[in-house]
XYZ file of C-alpha atoms in Angstrom:
678
model
C 42.011 -61.929 -4.696
C 38.091 -62.278 -2.869
C 38.754 -60.319 -0.563
C 39.987 -57.796 -2.121
C 36.532 -58.143 -4.496
C 34.166 -58.243 -1.729
C 35.869 -55.073 -0.317
C 33.994 -52.227 -3.010
C 31.198 -55.098 -2.922
C 30.665 -54.088 0.311
C 30.957 -50.605 0.210
C 28.381 -49.845 -2.627
C 26.066 -52.664 -0.561
C 26.383 -49.679 2.266
C 26.239 -46.454 0.031
C 23.441 -48.475 -1.486
C 21.579 -48.971 1.557
C 21.957 -45.952 2.661
C 20.426 -44.109 -0.185
C 17.529 -46.416 -0.674
C 16.732 -48.354 1.868
C 16.965 -46.295 4.771
C 14.685 -43.416 4.202
C 11.671 -46.080 4.160
C 12.191 -48.580 7.123
C 9.321 -48.662 9.159
C 6.842 -49.265 6.577
C 8.122 -45.813 4.597
C 9.780 -43.988 7.311
C 10.342 -39.840 7.027
C 9.359 -40.689 3.513
C 5.587 -41.856 3.582
C 5.304 -38.818 6.542
C 6.932 -35.871 4.496
C 7.584 -36.258 1.469
C 5.079 -38.255 -0.536
C 2.856 -36.439 -3.006
C -1.185 -36.314 -2.179
C -2.790 -37.917 -4.957
C -4.093 -34.895 -6.673
C -0.890 -34.402 -7.308
C 0.505 -37.611 -8.924
C 1.554 -36.960 -12.309
C -0.520 -37.207 -15.654
C 0.403 -40.024 -16.236
C 0.063 -42.613 -13.155
C -3.957 -41.454 -13.092
C -5.162 -44.032 -15.831
C -4.074 -46.633 -17.325
C -1.580 -45.994 -20.644
C -4.001 -44.729 -24.021
C -4.017 -48.077 -26.612
C -4.148 -47.812 -29.994
C -6.767 -45.758 -31.884
C -9.153 -47.705 -33.746
C -10.731 -46.624 -36.648
C -13.788 -48.804 -36.814
C -16.356 -49.015 -39.928
C -19.960 -48.543 -39.609
C -20.881 -51.950 -38.296
C -18.478 -51.799 -35.616
C -15.461 -54.276 -37.507
C -12.487 -53.186 -37.098
C -10.618 -51.445 -39.957
C -7.126 -50.271 -38.478
C -5.191 -49.002 -35.910
C -3.048 -46.018 -35.283
C -0.327 -46.299 -33.127
C 3.503 -45.665 -31.734
C 3.692 -48.595 -29.432
C 0.907 -51.815 -30.447
C -0.703 -51.222 -27.169
C -4.386 -52.999 -26.627
C -5.370 -52.276 -23.288
C -7.503 -55.792 -21.211
C -8.952 -55.716 -17.802
C -8.221 -57.454 -15.262
C -10.567 -60.401 -16.204
C -9.166 -60.471 -20.305
C -5.840 -61.641 -18.541
C -5.515 -65.768 -17.478
C -4.881 -65.644 -13.947
C -1.322 -67.825 -14.370
C -0.307 -64.491 -15.996
C -0.581 -62.033 -12.652
C 1.079 -65.140 -11.146
C 3.771 -65.702 -12.803
C 4.606 -61.680 -13.105
C 3.845 -61.353 -9.286
C 6.064 -64.405 -8.395
C 9.638 -63.510 -10.674
C 8.776 -59.989 -10.172
C 7.963 -59.214 -7.335
C 6.153 -61.907 -5.042
C 5.504 -59.357 -1.583
C 3.732 -57.904 -3.509
C 0.449 -58.695 -2.480
C 2.101 -57.891 1.235
C 3.891 -54.159 0.893
C 2.842 -50.805 0.460
C 4.914 -49.927 -2.809
C 7.658 -49.882 -1.479
C 9.465 -54.071 -0.591
C 12.512 -53.218 2.079
C 12.798 -56.701 2.074
C 12.687 -58.245 -1.321
C 14.738 -55.365 -2.375
C 18.087 -56.470 0.015
C 18.036 -59.958 -0.747
C 17.892 -58.424 -4.679
C 20.914 -56.573 -3.590
C 22.678 -59.910 -1.232
C 21.537 -62.152 -4.699
C 23.109 -59.315 -7.047
C 26.690 -58.438 -5.817
C 26.514 -62.741 -5.011
C 26.745 -64.255 -8.612
C 28.016 -60.261 -9.981
C 25.713 -59.822 -11.945
C 22.404 -58.482 -11.840
C 19.958 -61.615 -11.459
C 16.968 -60.284 -9.194
C 14.748 -56.393 -9.936
C 14.904 -54.187 -6.820
C 12.067 -52.691 -7.264
C 8.413 -53.537 -6.753
C 5.801 -53.500 -9.105
C 4.341 -50.562 -8.387
C 7.866 -48.674 -8.386
C 8.536 -50.455 -11.720
C 5.326 -49.467 -13.218
C 6.005 -45.427 -12.402
C 8.649 -45.340 -13.598
C 7.750 -47.540 -17.335
C 3.894 -44.943 -16.812
C 6.902 -41.572 -17.038
C 9.266 -42.869 -19.790
C 7.079 -43.851 -22.357
C 4.575 -40.536 -21.217
C 7.314 -38.776 -22.243
C 7.666 -36.544 -24.728
C 10.845 -34.186 -24.630
C 14.765 -35.373 -23.663
C 14.730 -34.162 -20.768
C 11.072 -36.099 -19.331
C 13.529 -39.490 -21.019
C 16.320 -38.543 -19.305
C 14.700 -37.605 -16.061
C 12.973 -41.403 -15.762
C 15.668 -42.970 -17.211
C 19.160 -41.795 -15.388
C 21.064 -43.624 -12.525
C 20.674 -40.952 -9.752
C 19.121 -41.174 -5.967
C 17.467 -37.961 -7.050
C 15.221 -41.038 -9.158
C 15.090 -43.635 -6.977
C 13.201 -41.582 -4.855
C 11.007 -40.280 -6.130
C 10.127 -43.551 -7.783
C 9.871 -44.327 -3.916
C 7.536 -41.504 -3.349
C 4.544 -41.873 -6.083
C 5.344 -45.639 -5.780
C 4.152 -45.220 -1.779
C 1.230 -42.633 -3.746
C -0.007 -44.282 -6.192
C -0.398 -47.224 -3.621
C -2.257 -45.011 -2.152
C -4.913 -43.943 -4.630
C -5.501 -47.936 -6.376
C -6.519 -50.494 -5.818
C -3.213 -53.988 -6.431
C -4.873 -55.281 -8.407
C -5.621 -51.920 -10.439
C -2.399 -51.469 -10.205
C -1.284 -55.260 -11.370
C -3.429 -54.885 -14.398
C -2.016 -51.308 -15.494
C 1.022 -52.531 -15.346
C 0.190 -55.683 -17.580
C -0.879 -52.888 -19.697
C 1.922 -50.718 -19.646
C 5.956 -52.765 -19.563
C 7.243 -54.286 -23.057
C 6.744 -57.885 -23.998
C 9.591 -57.231 -27.265
C 8.912 -58.270 -30.753
C 7.219 -54.151 -31.051
C 4.436 -55.731 -28.470
C 3.305 -53.171 -25.057
C 1.287 -54.598 -22.568
C 0.044 -58.467 -22.478
C -2.711 -58.762 -24.928
C -0.394 -57.725 -28.137
C 2.356 -59.835 -26.067
C -0.040 -62.451 -26.630
C -1.071 -61.411 -30.073
C 2.156 -61.600 -30.923
C 4.042 -64.347 -29.167
C 1.039 -67.138 -29.869
C -1.294 -65.267 -31.506
C -4.387 -65.422 -29.352
C -5.825 -63.296 -26.400
C -4.254 -62.535 -23.064
C -7.397 -64.920 -21.205
C -5.787 -68.076 -23.164
C -2.243 -67.849 -22.094
C -1.133 -70.602 -21.042
C 1.020 -71.697 -17.523
C 4.261 -72.229 -19.845
C 3.484 -69.623 -22.589
C 2.656 -66.536 -19.182
C 5.972 -67.902 -17.723
C 7.607 -66.929 -21.106
C 6.097 -63.659 -20.946
C 6.668 -63.337 -17.384
C 10.626 -64.028 -17.975
C 10.925 -61.984 -20.919
C 9.784 -58.242 -19.400
C 12.989 -57.920 -17.334
C 15.173 -57.510 -20.551
C 12.557 -59.122 -23.847
C 15.896 -58.516 -26.316
C 17.823 -61.551 -23.937
C 14.957 -64.153 -23.933
C 13.707 -63.594 -27.032
C 11.991 -67.063 -27.946
C 12.946 -67.141 -31.625
C 16.052 -65.424 -31.741
C 17.158 -66.988 -28.758
C 15.277 -70.193 -27.570
C 17.801 -71.819 -24.740
C 18.036 -68.147 -23.147
C 14.146 -67.519 -22.873
C 13.580 -71.321 -21.828
C 16.221 -71.289 -18.973
C 14.199 -67.792 -18.190
C 11.000 -69.712 -18.116
C 11.061 -72.672 -16.523
C 13.190 -69.959 -14.105
C 9.424 -68.574 -13.628
C 8.129 -71.550 -13.125
C 10.397 -72.099 -10.417
C 9.115 -69.211 -8.101
C 5.287 -70.171 -9.521
C 6.126 -73.111 -7.597
C 8.358 -72.242 -4.711
C 5.230 -68.959 -4.081
C 2.744 -71.950 -4.636
C 0.570 -70.761 -7.265
C 1.483 -74.370 -8.954
C 2.099 -76.840 -7.446
C 5.142 -79.865 -8.639
C 2.917 -81.615 -10.671
C 1.962 -78.378 -13.032
C 5.846 -77.551 -12.666
C 6.596 -80.906 -13.587
C 4.704 -80.709 -16.902
C 5.538 -76.733 -17.904
C 8.813 -78.273 -17.860
C 8.401 -80.250 -20.060
C 7.176 -78.625 -22.487
C 8.949 -76.799 -25.691
C 8.570 -73.746 -26.562
C 6.067 -73.730 -28.787
C 5.295 -70.031 -30.114
C 2.699 -69.574 -32.841
C 4.249 -65.448 -33.410
C 1.309 -63.545 -35.232
C 1.265 -59.540 -36.877
C 0.164 -57.978 -33.598
C -2.358 -55.347 -34.639
C -2.633 -53.353 -37.795
C -0.738 -49.451 -37.911
C -2.034 -47.686 -40.354
C -3.666 -47.113 -43.939
C -0.803 -48.821 -45.160
C -2.228 -52.508 -43.228
C -5.641 -51.501 -43.203
C -7.263 -55.173 -43.003
C -9.748 -53.904 -45.669
C -10.221 -50.144 -47.144
C -7.071 -48.930 -47.592
C -8.144 -46.282 -49.804
C -10.728 -45.307 -47.366
C -8.835 -44.974 -44.834
C -6.471 -42.446 -46.414
C -8.975 -40.507 -47.539
C -10.357 -40.113 -43.316
C -6.945 -39.487 -42.420
C -6.693 -36.755 -45.458
C -10.185 -35.277 -43.491
C -9.497 -36.135 -39.874
C -6.243 -33.213 -40.279
C -8.279 -31.189 -42.590
C -11.399 -31.220 -41.402
C -11.381 -31.993 -37.306
C -7.646 -30.918 -36.525
C -6.682 -34.333 -35.630
C -3.380 -34.906 -37.542
C -1.248 -38.130 -37.657
C 0.667 -37.800 -34.432
C -2.391 -37.564 -32.187
C -3.583 -40.682 -33.597
C -0.534 -42.201 -32.946
C -0.185 -41.037 -29.123
C -3.430 -43.846 -29.114
C -6.597 -43.369 -27.245
C -9.155 -42.293 -29.831
C -11.750 -44.016 -31.886
C -13.021 -43.426 -35.111
C -16.018 -44.594 -35.740
C -16.693 -43.719 -39.667
C -19.308 -44.109 -42.246
C -17.292 -47.583 -44.339
C -19.600 -50.152 -45.145
C -17.475 -53.153 -45.369
C -19.750 -55.025 -47.215
C -20.056 -52.027 -49.764
C -15.708 -52.011 -49.800
C -15.444 -55.722 -49.631
C -18.270 -55.598 -52.987
C -16.349 -53.335 -54.531
C -13.370 -54.867 -54.227
C -14.149 -58.098 -55.984
C -16.176 -56.092 -58.592
C -12.801 -53.489 -59.860
C -10.062 -57.088 -59.822
C -13.044 -58.727 -61.952
C -12.636 -56.381 -64.397
C -9.507 -54.822 -63.788
C -6.848 -56.907 -62.630
C -4.472 -56.535 -60.198
C -0.899 -54.926 -61.545
C -3.232 -53.998 -64.809
C -1.590 -50.781 -65.896
C -5.382 -49.370 -65.794
C -6.738 -48.352 -62.669
C -10.707 -48.876 -61.945
C -11.652 -47.024 -59.289
C -15.341 -47.482 -57.393
C -17.043 -45.506 -55.039
C -19.839 -45.357 -53.288
C -21.685 -42.673 -51.458
C -24.792 -42.308 -49.246
C -27.713 -40.081 -50.684
C -29.159 -37.340 -48.305
C -26.173 -37.691 -45.808
C -22.531 -37.357 -47.420
C -22.358 -40.785 -46.105
C -19.015 -42.178 -47.203
C -19.526 -46.198 -48.022
C -16.672 -47.116 -50.347
C -13.226 -46.127 -51.685
C -12.095 -50.076 -54.178
C -9.017 -49.864 -56.610
C -7.639 -52.496 -57.873
C -4.032 -51.645 -56.830
C -3.348 -52.183 -52.714
C -2.861 -48.524 -50.891
C 0.349 -47.579 -49.398
C 2.845 -50.790 -50.031
C 5.495 -50.281 -52.073
C 5.262 -53.243 -53.965
C 3.986 -53.821 -57.577
C 0.768 -53.502 -57.499
C 0.312 -50.744 -55.331
C -0.377 -47.538 -55.064
C -0.009 -44.313 -52.430
C -1.668 -41.079 -53.999
C -5.249 -41.245 -53.000
C -7.478 -41.799 -56.548
C -10.391 -41.660 -55.585
C -10.198 -38.295 -54.593
C -7.826 -37.476 -57.926
C -9.327 -35.532 -60.502
C -6.883 -36.853 -63.020
C -8.960 -37.438 -65.642
C -12.184 -36.107 -67.183
C -15.123 -37.756 -66.835
C -16.996 -38.248 -70.590
C -21.094 -37.320 -71.048
C -21.624 -37.757 -67.518
C -21.404 -34.227 -67.261
C -24.186 -34.002 -70.043
C -26.285 -34.904 -67.030
C -25.755 -30.925 -65.578
C -26.900 -29.629 -69.038
C -29.831 -31.698 -68.954
C -29.983 -30.504 -64.743
C -29.007 -26.810 -66.115
C -31.714 -26.868 -69.300
C -34.515 -27.776 -67.487
C -34.143 -25.167 -64.697
C -34.507 -23.433 -67.633
C -37.924 -24.899 -68.312
C -36.774 -27.046 -70.968
C -38.871 -30.685 -70.647
C -37.151 -34.110 -70.985
C -39.111 -34.409 -73.818
C -37.431 -30.921 -76.056
C -37.186 -32.604 -79.847
C -33.636 -31.151 -81.577
C -32.378 -31.606 -85.055
C -29.103 -31.391 -85.272
C -26.619 -32.451 -88.029
C -24.206 -34.701 -87.057
C -21.334 -32.835 -87.759
C -22.690 -30.997 -85.242
C -21.491 -27.395 -85.408
C -21.793 -24.731 -82.530
C -23.464 -21.435 -83.321
C -22.459 -20.001 -80.050
C -19.001 -22.475 -78.578
C -15.130 -21.731 -80.386
C -12.115 -24.146 -80.480
C -8.972 -22.572 -81.126
C -10.907 -19.654 -82.862
C -12.875 -22.216 -85.550
C -16.379 -22.985 -84.410
C -16.516 -26.169 -81.476
C -17.847 -29.427 -83.823
C -18.025 -32.194 -82.402
C -19.428 -36.051 -83.974
C -22.149 -38.767 -82.440
C -20.082 -42.102 -81.390
C -22.416 -45.035 -84.321
C -25.480 -45.723 -81.315
C -25.684 -41.780 -81.071
C -26.382 -41.389 -85.206
C -29.772 -40.367 -85.073
C -30.516 -37.048 -85.881
C -34.305 -35.470 -84.551
C -34.692 -37.279 -80.355
C -35.903 -35.877 -77.460
C -33.641 -35.181 -73.790
C -34.198 -38.466 -72.497
C -33.221 -40.259 -76.085
C -30.080 -38.283 -76.519
C -29.433 -39.231 -72.822
C -29.553 -42.889 -73.258
C -28.190 -42.721 -76.755
C -24.893 -40.064 -75.144
C -25.850 -37.670 -78.408
C -22.561 -35.413 -78.871
C -24.367 -33.093 -81.428
C -28.254 -33.204 -79.611
C -26.170 -31.608 -76.083
C -23.621 -29.356 -77.750
C -27.075 -28.202 -79.670
C -28.450 -28.224 -76.393
C -25.308 -26.112 -74.793
C -25.966 -23.418 -77.824
C -29.587 -23.139 -77.474
C -28.312 -22.943 -73.353
C -26.077 -19.524 -74.916
C -23.121 -19.879 -72.624
C -21.517 -22.553 -70.293
C -22.603 -20.954 -66.564
C -25.654 -22.960 -66.166
C -24.002 -26.164 -66.660
C -20.924 -25.544 -64.618
C -23.051 -23.677 -62.000
C -25.316 -26.752 -61.751
C -22.184 -29.164 -61.503
C -20.775 -27.298 -58.750
C -24.586 -26.690 -56.535
C -23.874 -30.760 -57.139
C -21.081 -30.919 -55.374
C -18.022 -30.714 -58.091
C -15.025 -29.106 -57.378
C -13.047 -27.919 -60.307
C -9.195 -27.392 -58.961
C -6.947 -27.077 -62.317
C -9.798 -24.723 -64.413
C -11.881 -23.227 -62.240
C -15.240 -23.019 -62.617
C -15.117 -19.078 -63.175
C -12.779 -19.234 -65.580
C -14.890 -21.895 -66.951
C -17.510 -19.635 -67.613
C -15.909 -17.296 -68.290
C -13.959 -19.020 -71.892
C -16.987 -20.455 -72.499
C -15.075 -23.113 -73.151
C -17.766 -25.320 -75.118
C -16.213 -29.262 -74.341
C -17.721 -28.897 -70.638
C -20.649 -31.156 -71.568
C -17.946 -33.572 -73.426
C -16.746 -33.696 -70.458
C -13.155 -33.518 -70.375
C -12.588 -32.062 -67.080
C -10.496 -33.731 -64.083
C -12.819 -35.214 -62.352
C -12.512 -36.263 -58.598
C -14.443 -40.289 -58.099
C -16.136 -38.930 -55.315
C -17.382 -35.597 -57.010
C -18.412 -37.272 -58.770
C -20.472 -40.077 -57.305
C -21.595 -36.870 -54.644
C -23.061 -34.816 -57.451
C -25.404 -38.529 -58.651
C -26.246 -38.703 -55.381
C -27.229 -35.054 -54.824
C -30.107 -36.344 -57.548
C -30.914 -39.437 -55.271
C -32.039 -37.533 -52.567
C -33.472 -34.930 -54.575
C -31.940 -32.070 -54.830
C -30.484 -32.577 -51.830
C -25.976 -31.794 -51.675
C -25.115 -33.328 -49.004
C -20.569 -33.093 -48.310
C -18.767 -36.241 -48.427
C -17.086 -37.423 -44.947
C -16.198 -40.497 -43.667
C -16.899 -40.598 -40.493
C -19.585 -39.849 -37.763
C -17.694 -39.709 -34.298
C -14.991 -39.176 -32.667
C -13.965 -40.828 -29.096
C -11.530 -40.079 -26.217
C -9.922 -42.395 -24.608
C -12.924 -42.983 -21.954
C -15.488 -43.299 -24.145
C -16.628 -39.259 -24.313
C -17.039 -37.412 -27.717
C -13.922 -35.685 -28.419
C -13.400 -32.502 -28.792
C -12.198 -29.285 -30.232
C -10.958 -25.765 -29.122
C -12.770 -23.733 -26.011
C -13.943 -27.384 -25.653
C -16.130 -27.624 -28.947
C -17.927 -31.188 -29.695
C -15.856 -31.574 -33.468
C -18.389 -31.376 -36.164
C -19.357 -34.648 -37.635
C -22.047 -34.618 -38.323
C -23.808 -34.411 -42.078
C -23.850 -31.428 -43.435
C -26.334 -30.862 -45.886
C -27.904 -28.229 -48.112
C -31.090 -29.296 -49.620
C -31.995 -27.783 -52.975
C -28.907 -27.594 -53.616
C -30.947 -28.411 -57.457
C -34.676 -28.014 -57.472
C -37.064 -31.135 -56.355
C -38.311 -31.576 -58.949
C -35.451 -31.237 -61.910
C -33.770 -34.062 -59.166
C -36.975 -35.867 -59.925
C -36.966 -35.618 -63.016
C -33.651 -36.656 -64.276
C -33.513 -39.595 -62.233
C -36.411 -40.992 -64.214
C -35.220 -40.029 -67.407
C -31.844 -41.111 -66.030
C -33.340 -44.981 -65.184
C -33.601 -44.932 -69.283
C -29.851 -45.213 -69.674
C -30.248 -48.253 -66.986
C -33.376 -49.942 -66.967
C -34.911 -52.486 -70.008
C -37.188 -51.227 -72.560
C -37.670 -51.025 -76.428
C -35.012 -48.953 -76.969
C -31.516 -51.455 -77.418
C -29.573 -48.652 -77.652
C -29.167 -47.962 -73.672
C -25.790 -46.989 -73.266
C -25.245 -48.254 -69.559
C -27.921 -50.713 -69.942
C -25.199 -52.929 -68.266
C -25.307 -51.855 -64.733
C -28.778 -53.217 -64.204
C -29.231 -54.926 -61.614
C -33.029 -56.519 -62.344
C -35.619 -55.890 -59.732
C -34.438 -52.285 -58.708
C -34.504 -48.870 -60.223
C -31.527 -47.210 -60.659
C -30.432 -44.733 -62.773
C -26.649 -44.145 -64.586
C -25.124 -42.322 -67.407
C -22.263 -43.805 -69.625
C -18.670 -40.958 -69.874
C -15.630 -40.937 -72.377
C -13.190 -38.805 -72.202
C -11.783 -37.473 -75.221
C -9.255 -39.744 -77.025
C -10.329 -42.449 -74.706
C -8.223 -41.698 -71.955
C -10.739 -42.535 -69.818
C -14.202 -44.253 -68.330
C -17.249 -43.450 -66.520
C -19.950 -44.898 -65.369
C -21.377 -43.381 -62.189
C -25.210 -44.500 -60.951
C -27.480 -44.399 -58.384
C -30.667 -46.025 -56.335
C -33.081 -44.109 -54.306
C -30.549 -45.002 -51.539
C -26.864 -45.577 -53.570
C -24.740 -43.188 -55.430
C -21.284 -44.624 -57.240
C -19.550 -43.785 -59.231
C -16.205 -45.632 -61.569
C -13.475 -44.905 -63.390
C -11.283 -47.014 -64.964
C -7.729 -44.272 -66.645
C -4.056 -45.417 -66.843
C -2.696 -43.185 -63.330
C 0.622 -43.019 -65.530
C 0.339 -41.918 -69.109
C -2.654 -41.210 -71.605
C -3.203 -44.205 -72.306
C -6.755 -44.970 -74.446
C -8.982 -47.628 -72.722
C -10.615 -50.268 -75.125
C -14.835 -50.396 -74.966
C -16.423 -47.031 -72.494
C -18.562 -46.428 -69.956
C -20.792 -49.061 -70.274
C -18.702 -51.608 -70.811
C -16.440 -51.336 -67.843
C -17.709 -48.893 -65.905
C -21.224 -50.563 -65.690
C -19.881 -53.791 -65.178
C -18.111 -53.249 -62.433
C -21.168 -50.871 -61.165
C -22.815 -53.613 -61.612
C -20.966 -56.607 -60.032
C -20.283 -53.737 -56.990
C -23.494 -53.543 -56.211
C -24.955 -56.786 -57.146
C -24.236 -58.480 -53.770
C -25.650 -54.783 -51.788
C -28.828 -54.934 -53.812
C -29.688 -58.712 -53.869
C -32.290 -58.602 -50.763
C -32.980 -55.318 -50.187
C -36.700 -54.165 -50.853
C -36.821 -52.001 -53.894
C -37.042 -48.353 -53.338
C -38.810 -46.219 -56.136
C -37.668 -42.990 -57.139
C -40.375 -40.442 -56.160
C -42.521 -38.871 -59.568
C -40.860 -37.346 -61.867
C -42.541 -33.408 -62.435
C -45.529 -33.968 -65.661
C -43.755 -30.506 -66.782
C -40.291 -30.955 -66.844
C -41.322 -34.557 -68.404
C -42.928 -33.125 -70.729
C -46.801 -35.219 -69.454
C -48.559 -32.292 -69.832
C -47.191 -28.538 -71.062
C -45.668 -25.805 -68.786
C -49.790 -24.321 -66.974
C -48.838 -21.040 -68.931
C -49.033 -22.611 -71.986
C -52.472 -24.776 -71.886
C -53.733 -21.844 -71.224
C -52.734 -19.766 -73.963
C -54.122 -22.431 -75.407
C -57.382 -23.010 -74.307
C -58.119 -18.823 -74.766
C -56.718 -19.864 -78.891
C -59.367 -22.745 -79.212
C -61.795 -20.373 -77.110
C -61.792 -17.799 -80.015
C -61.640 -19.796 -82.903
């Protein structure tokens, strides 16, 4: 019986030797002389180390998240413990540093060992051949390429052999070993030694111990069969085999062998690299906005991100983001049907600094949300829109000292509501008939601003100012709002994006310069060079700003006027006082939408602009309080930790004419002329 089993085995062995060994006997022989490709003809997969995860970094360089199909974190040879390299070489290719890419002796030994055992006990391929196979397989993008990389055929083995010889002529042994360690799969979703060290032991590859290194080295050939969590006995036995090989090759002595074999597996599985925006370490909603921006504006889709190798440097300020996260949850706890949304941008650059929501992004559990609420236009922003009416009036030369006496209720002389004159009432705090524009802003008077909009004669001025400052109207276009002469515009009934609102107020903070919001400052390729687009042109990642979108005199005057909404003053009826951070100049405006379905506060300093909106994203629900309550409180709680310790940055002075401090030059001249005539 034994003889009958042995004869076929010998025949098979002869065939294998003829097919796989003879072509490179004698230092690669005919194979080396006639069919080894030149270095320049190597496939792209073999010309460089495998790409790692795409990394998304905050402004301070800290990690936000990664994108990847295979969780891989490439490391250099000096970032890998020596025992790891020794263990892998001992068990996979102990003559690695002696052969030229093909180990004939090792192949024959493995063949005879496997025949004697009746199963595969040793691999016959060198580390270099294994690297070739894994690189071609992991780089395959089509079914045909994957089949070619894995098929059991003489042609595949010969091709791998030729490529292995060529690779060894191109790069050093150390580089091949490092690439190998960065390429192979170690189970549990970990590709490469660094990801494996984190996944299985929660340490870096440089800190792996001898028993840990031996365990990982033993997993390479069959990670599932030697999974230390699912199959600890098999994993332990395989680890001890590796330790024995290390002792045989002289990598460790007898005492080290005995000590290592006495240790338990002691795995401490870690979570691996964060993946996608749902797994972001910080700023999940910001990450989702970034992903949309990369695809829409820069042509970098999720598939490109997942292929790895990119570094995306973003504008997110981790300190601003974390302060916002705490602030929104303090006022609107996670799990509340109301959403608290805080969005911060940098005036003068458009850099998006933070997007905080009292929910987690992208997960399926309660308290999670997959809608990008900081950019969604779902509810109105209420009386924050009075700022656009005020800006339009200032552009017409109507100063902030402009006095109007308006009835309460006030019946519009210009605008209609379902065919009847548009009628508004004042909140209790604003129930004063005669006031200036400045007073009407900090008391948030509806009658005053409807009367002011009447004096403008059309909503076109406020609508166009809002557009120039950064608002976008999608449900009803700006042209349609103007054509309808929608009188409710000054009361902020239009669905508003929190990001748009922060951007619009940032235009005032920047002296009238509007900057398009951007979450990214640079996208680098795997070599650290700026990624290019079609035609080799650099991707447009810089700020995109429009100077004088609003005249600087108008912007600076409004900034000074809106300080009275927030900062302590003589009038106790300031609507935004809760937002004040002592010692800093802060301007802003409160808002409550029709029916109280949302409340808002938009505030700014010369260095920061941030909006807060609180609403139910699922249905219309009245939000208790107004914009000066939840909205201003969240703004204060988010900005106080950021502003504390920073120097006070003053706003530019108001234009003396637009603020009403001095009359317009022509009026002054006219009065002087009349005085002289008397």
